CSV table of C-alpha atoms in Angstrom, one decimal:
chain,number,residue,atom,x,y,z
W,1,GLY,CA,17.2,-81.6,42.0
W,2,ALA,CA,17.6,-85.2,43.3
W,3,VAL,CA,16.1,-88.1,42.3
W,4,VAL,CA,13.7,-90.4,43.9
W,5,SER,CA,12.5,-93.5,42.2
W,6,GLN,CA,9.4,-96.1,42.3
W,7,HIS,CA,8.9,-99.1,40.6
W,8,PRO,CA,6.0,-100.1,39.5
W,9,SER,CA,4.6,-97.1,38.4
W,10,TRP,CA,1.5,-100.1,36.6
W,11,VAL,CA,1.1,-103.1,39.0
W,12,ILE,CA,-2.7,-105.2,38.2
W,13,CYS,CA,-2.7,-108.2,40.0
W,14,LYS,CA,-5.6,-110.6,41.8
W,15,SER,CA,-7.7,-110.7,44.2
W,16,GLY,CA,-5.2,-111.2,47.5
W,17,THR,CA,-2.1,-111.1,46.4
W,18,SER,CA,0.6,-109.0,47.9
W,19,VAL,CA,2.6,-106.8,45.9
W,20,LYS,CA,5.8,-105.5,46.5
W,21,ILE,CA,6.6,-101.5,45.5
W,22,GLU,CA,10.0,-100.4,45.6
W,23,CYS,CA,10.9,-96.8,46.5
W,24,ARG,CA,14.6,-95.3,46.1
W,25,SER,CA,16.5,-92.0,46.0
W,26,LEU,CA,19.2,-92.3,43.3
W,27,ASP,CA,21.4,-89.3,44.3
W,28,PHE,CA,21.1,-89.3,47.7
W,29,GLN,CA,21.2,-90.9,51.4
W,30,ALA,CA,17.5,-90.3,52.6
W,31,THR,CA,17.1,-91.8,56.3
W,32,THR,CA,13.6,-90.6,56.3
W,33,MET,CA,11.1,-91.9,53.7
W,34,PHE,CA,7.3,-91.6,53.6
W,35,TRP,CA,4.4,-93.3,51.4
W,36,TYR,CA,1.4,-91.1,50.9
W,37,ARG,CA,-2.0,-93.1,49.4
W,38,GLN,CA,-4.2,-91.5,46.8
W,39,PHE,CA,-7.5,-92.0,45.5
W,40,PRO,CA,-9.7,-89.7,42.4
W,41,LYS,CA,-9.7,-86.3,42.8
W,42,GLN,CA,-8.9,-86.9,46.7
W,43,SER,CA,-4.9,-85.0,48.1
W,44,LEU,CA,-2.2,-86.9,48.9
W,45,MET,CA,-2.7,-89.1,52.3
W,46,LEU,CA,-0.3,-89.9,54.8
W,47,MET,CA,-0.4,-93.6,55.2
W,48,ALA,CA,3.4,-93.9,57.3
W,49,THR,CA,6.0,-92.3,57.6
W,50,SER,CA,9.1,-95.1,57.0
W,51,ASN,CA,13.2,-94.8,59.4
W,52,GLU,CA,16.1,-96.5,57.5
W,53,GLY,CA,16.9,-98.8,60.4
W,54,SER,CA,13.8,-99.3,62.8
W,55,LYS,CA,10.2,-99.1,62.2
W,56,ALA,CA,7.7,-97.3,60.8
W,57,THR,CA,5.1,-94.9,61.8
W,58,TYR,CA,2.6,-95.1,60.4
W,59,GLU,CA,-0.8,-93.1,60.2
W,60,GLN,CA,-4.0,-93.6,62.5
W,61,GLY,CA,-6.2,-96.2,60.5
W,62,VAL,CA,-3.5,-97.4,57.9
W,63,GLU,CA,-3.1,-101.4,59.3
W,64,LYS,CA,0.8,-102.2,59.3
W,65,ASP,CA,0.1,-105.5,59.1
W,66,LYS,CA,-1.1,-104.9,55.3
W,67,PHE,CA,1.5,-102.7,54.8
W,68,LEU,CA,4.3,-103.8,55.3
W,69,ILE,CA,7.3,-100.6,55.4
W,70,ASN,CA,10.6,-101.9,55.2
W,71,HIS,CA,13.0,-99.4,54.4
W,72,ALA,CA,16.8,-101.1,55.1
W,73,SER,CA,19.3,-98.9,53.6
W,74,LEU,CA,19.6,-94.8,53.3
W,75,THR,CA,18.6,-95.0,49.7
W,76,LEU,CA,15.8,-98.0,49.8
W,77,SER,CA,11.5,-98.6,50.9
W,78,THR,CA,9.5,-101.4,50.3
W,79,LEU,CA,5.7,-101.5,50.5
W,80,THR,CA,4.7,-104.2,50.4
W,81,VAL,CA,1.4,-104.6,50.4
W,82,THR,CA,-0.1,-108.1,51.7
W,83,SER,CA,-3.2,-109.9,51.3
W,84,ALA,CA,-4.2,-107.0,47.9
W,85,HIS,CA,-8.3,-106.3,47.8
W,86,PRO,CA,-9.6,-104.5,45.4
W,87,GLU,CA,-10.8,-101.3,47.5
W,88,ASP,CA,-6.6,-101.0,47.9
W,89,SER,CA,-6.1,-100.6,44.4
W,90,SER,CA,-5.0,-96.8,44.7
W,91,PHE,CA,-2.2,-94.6,43.2
W,92,TYR,CA,0.7,-94.9,46.4
W,93,ILE,CA,3.5,-92.6,46.0
W,94,CYS,CA,7.2,-92.1,48.2
W,95,SER,CA,8.8,-88.8,49.2
W,96,ALA,CA,12.3,-88.7,50.2
W,97,ARG,CA,13.9,-86.4,52.1
W,98,ALA,CA,17.2,-85.9,51.9
W,99,THR,CA,19.6,-85.9,55.0
W,100,GLY,CA,22.4,-84.5,55.8
W,101,GLY,CA,22.5,-80.1,56.4
W,102,GLY,CA,20.3,-76.9,55.1
W,103,ASP,CA,17.5,-79.6,55.2
W,104,THR,CA,14.6,-77.4,54.4
W,105,GLY,CA,12.1,-79.9,54.4
W,106,GLU,CA,11.7,-80.3,51.2
W,107,LEU,CA,10.4,-83.6,50.1
W,108,PHE,CA,11.5,-85.9,46.5
W,109,PHE,CA,8.6,-87.5,45.2
W,110,GLY,CA,8.7,-90.7,43.3
W,111,GLU,CA,6.5,-91.1,39.9
W,112,GLY,CA,4.1,-93.3,41.4
W,113,SER,CA,2.5,-97.0,41.2
W,114,ARG,CA,-1.3,-97.6,40.3
W,115,LEU,CA,-1.8,-100.2,41.9
W,116,THR,CA,-5.4,-102.2,40.1
W,117,VAL,CA,-6.7,-105.4,42.1
W,118,LEU,CA,-9.2,-107.7,40.4
Y,1,GLY,CA,-6.5,-79.8,65.1
Y,2,GLN,CA,-4.4,-78.5,61.9
Y,3,ASN,CA,-5.3,-77.4,58.7
Y,4,ILE,CA,-5.3,-75.6,55.8
Y,5,ASP,CA,-7.8,-74.3,53.8
Y,6,GLN,CA,-7.6,-73.9,49.7
Y,7,PRO,CA,-10.7,-73.8,46.8
Y,8,THR,CA,-11.5,-76.8,44.9
Y,9,GLU,CA,-11.5,-75.7,42.0
Y,10,MET,CA,-10.5,-72.8,39.3
Y,11,THR,CA,-11.3,-71.9,36.3
Y,12,ALA,CA,-9.2,-69.4,34.3
Y,13,THR,CA,-8.0,-68.3,31.1
Y,14,GLU,CA,-4.9,-69.8,28.8
Y,15,GLY,CA,-2.2,-65.7,28.8
Y,16,ALA,CA,-4.3,-64.5,32.1
Y,17,ILE,CA,-3.5,-63.7,35.5
Y,18,VAL,CA,-4.6,-66.3,38.2
Y,19,GLN,CA,-4.2,-67.2,42.0
Y,20,ILE,CA,-5.2,-69.5,44.0
Y,21,ASN,CA,-4.5,-69.5,48.1
Y,22,CYS,CA,-4.0,-71.1,50.8
Y,23,THR,CA,-4.8,-70.4,54.8
Y,24,TYR,CA,-3.5,-73.2,57.6
Y,25,GLN,CA,-3.8,-73.3,60.8
Y,26,THR,CA,-0.6,-75.6,62.4
Y,27,SER,CA,1.2,-76.8,65.2
Y,28,GLY,CA,4.3,-74.9,64.8
Y,29,PHE,CA,5.1,-73.3,61.5
Y,30,ASN,CA,9.0,-74.6,59.6
Y,31,GLY,CA,7.6,-74.2,55.8
Y,32,LEU,CA,5.2,-73.8,53.4
Y,33,PHE,CA,5.3,-75.6,49.9
Y,34,TRP,CA,3.4,-75.3,46.6
Y,35,TYR,CA,3.9,-78.5,43.9
Y,36,GLN,CA,1.7,-78.7,41.4
Y,37,GLN,CA,0.5,-81.5,40.9
Y,38,HIS,CA,-1.1,-83.4,36.7
Y,39,ALA,CA,-3.4,-86.5,36.2
Y,40,GLY,CA,-2.2,-89.3,37.6
Y,41,GLU,CA,1.4,-87.8,38.2
Y,42,ALA,CA,2.9,-87.0,40.8
Y,43,PRO,CA,4.0,-84.1,42.5
Y,44,THR,CA,6.5,-81.8,41.6
Y,45,PHE,CA,7.9,-79.0,43.3
Y,46,LEU,CA,7.1,-75.4,43.0
Y,47,SER,CA,8.0,-73.5,45.2
Y,48,TYR,CA,8.4,-73.5,49.2
Y,49,ASN,CA,8.3,-69.8,51.8
Y,50,VAL,CA,9.5,-69.9,55.2
Y,51,LEU,CA,9.9,-66.5,55.4
Y,52,ASP,CA,7.3,-63.1,54.5
Y,53,GLY,CA,7.6,-61.9,51.0
Y,54,LEU,CA,7.1,-62.8,47.5
Y,55,GLU,CA,9.2,-65.3,45.8
Y,56,GLU,CA,8.9,-64.4,42.2
Y,57,LYS,CA,9.9,-68.1,39.9
Y,58,GLY,CA,9.8,-66.7,36.0
Y,59,ARG,CA,5.6,-67.4,35.7
Y,60,PHE,CA,4.9,-68.4,39.4
Y,61,SER,CA,5.1,-66.6,42.7
Y,62,SER,CA,4.0,-67.4,45.6
Y,63,PHE,CA,3.5,-65.2,48.5
Y,64,LEU,CA,3.6,-65.8,52.2
Y,65,SER,CA,1.9,-63.7,55.4
Y,66,ARG,CA,3.4,-66.3,58.8
Y,67,SER,CA,1.3,-62.9,60.9
Y,68,LYS,CA,-1.8,-64.5,59.0
Y,69,GLY,CA,-1.5,-67.8,58.1
Y,70,TYR,CA,-1.4,-66.9,54.5
Y,71,SER,CA,-0.1,-67.9,51.2
Y,72,TYR,CA,-0.8,-67.4,47.4
Y,73,LEU,CA,0.1,-69.0,44.8
Y,74,LEU,CA,0.7,-65.9,41.0
Y,75,LEU,CA,0.3,-67.7,37.5
Y,76,LYS,CA,1.0,-65.7,35.8
Y,77,GLU,CA,0.3,-66.0,31.5
Y,78,LEU,CA,-1.1,-69.4,31.7
Y,79,GLN,CA,-0.8,-71.8,29.4
Y,80,MET,CA,-2.4,-75.4,28.6
Y,81,LYS,CA,-0.7,-77.3,30.3
Y,82,ASP,CA,-0.8,-75.3,33.7
Y,83,SER,CA,-4.0,-77.6,33.9
Y,84,ALA,CA,-3.5,-79.1,37.4
Y,85,SER,CA,-3.9,-79.6,40.8
Y,86,TYR,CA,-1.8,-76.8,42.7
Y,87,LEU,CA,-1.4,-78.4,46.9
Y,88,CYS,CA,-0.3,-76.1,49.4
Y,89,ALA,CA,1.6,-77.5,52.5
Y,90,VAL,CA,2.8,-76.6,55.5
Y,91,THR,CA,5.9,-78.0,57.8
Y,92,ASP,CA,5.7,-78.3,60.7
Y,93,SER,CA,7.3,-77.6,64.6
Y,94,ASN,CA,8.6,-81.4,63.8
Y,95,TYR,CA,9.1,-81.2,60.2
Y,96,GLN,CA,5.7,-83.2,59.2
Y,97,LEU,CA,4.3,-81.9,55.5
Y,98,ILE,CA,1.1,-81.0,56.9
Y,99,TRP,CA,-0.9,-80.9,52.7
Y,100,GLY,CA,-4.3,-79.1,51.6
Y,101,ALA,CA,-6.9,-81.2,49.4
Y,102,GLY,CA,-5.7,-79.5,46.6
Y,103,THR,CA,-6.7,-77.0,43.8
Y,104,LYS,CA,-7.7,-78.0,40.9
Y,105,LEU,CA,-6.8,-75.6,38.2
Y,106,ILE,CA,-9.0,-75.4,34.3
Y,107,ILE,CA,-7.3,-73.5,31.9
Y,108,LYS,CA,-9.9,-72.5,29.1
Y,109,PRO,CA,-8.9,-71.7,25.3
């Protein structure tokens, strides 16, 4: 199946710093990528939809100036958590939907990135 | 509004069978997914149903009834490694995925 790679898997940073997380589709082109956040024992929460070549669409309650999303190519989307605070500590997961015909809507997930802000 | 319901937690015995139910109310329907998620890991795809009926894949089967807004995931011959959360997700008319909160399945020896 399709492979989505996410990096880094783990990151620890100091409060006030910025952290960038990369999401790459390795063997397919992804017009659309999704960024999720998951707190312990909770389900996935969609943060934003990243569209190649255009601005991301953010879900209600997600600060677009804090969570910067860039989708500069069909195989790479990045999420930058700016001025991170301890409450931003979470598991961030990206997913991608393959382009082309026969799209069932199936998502392929990255491995996830666990962010801990001290 | 859009809503997906599934039990919060279920317990089953190794070697047994368990059925995890999911009911949904969404704006349109373009398919239902089941994902498995182990703690600390990203979800992995299990099944996809878009037509009514049963889809079987090894020890896992998934059923869909669109008229009832209902699906279930059936796990047979349970193994300890099946202990995980199982997420039901529905694709609405805009192909946006609506996620259930997940069902934590605990397998006991």
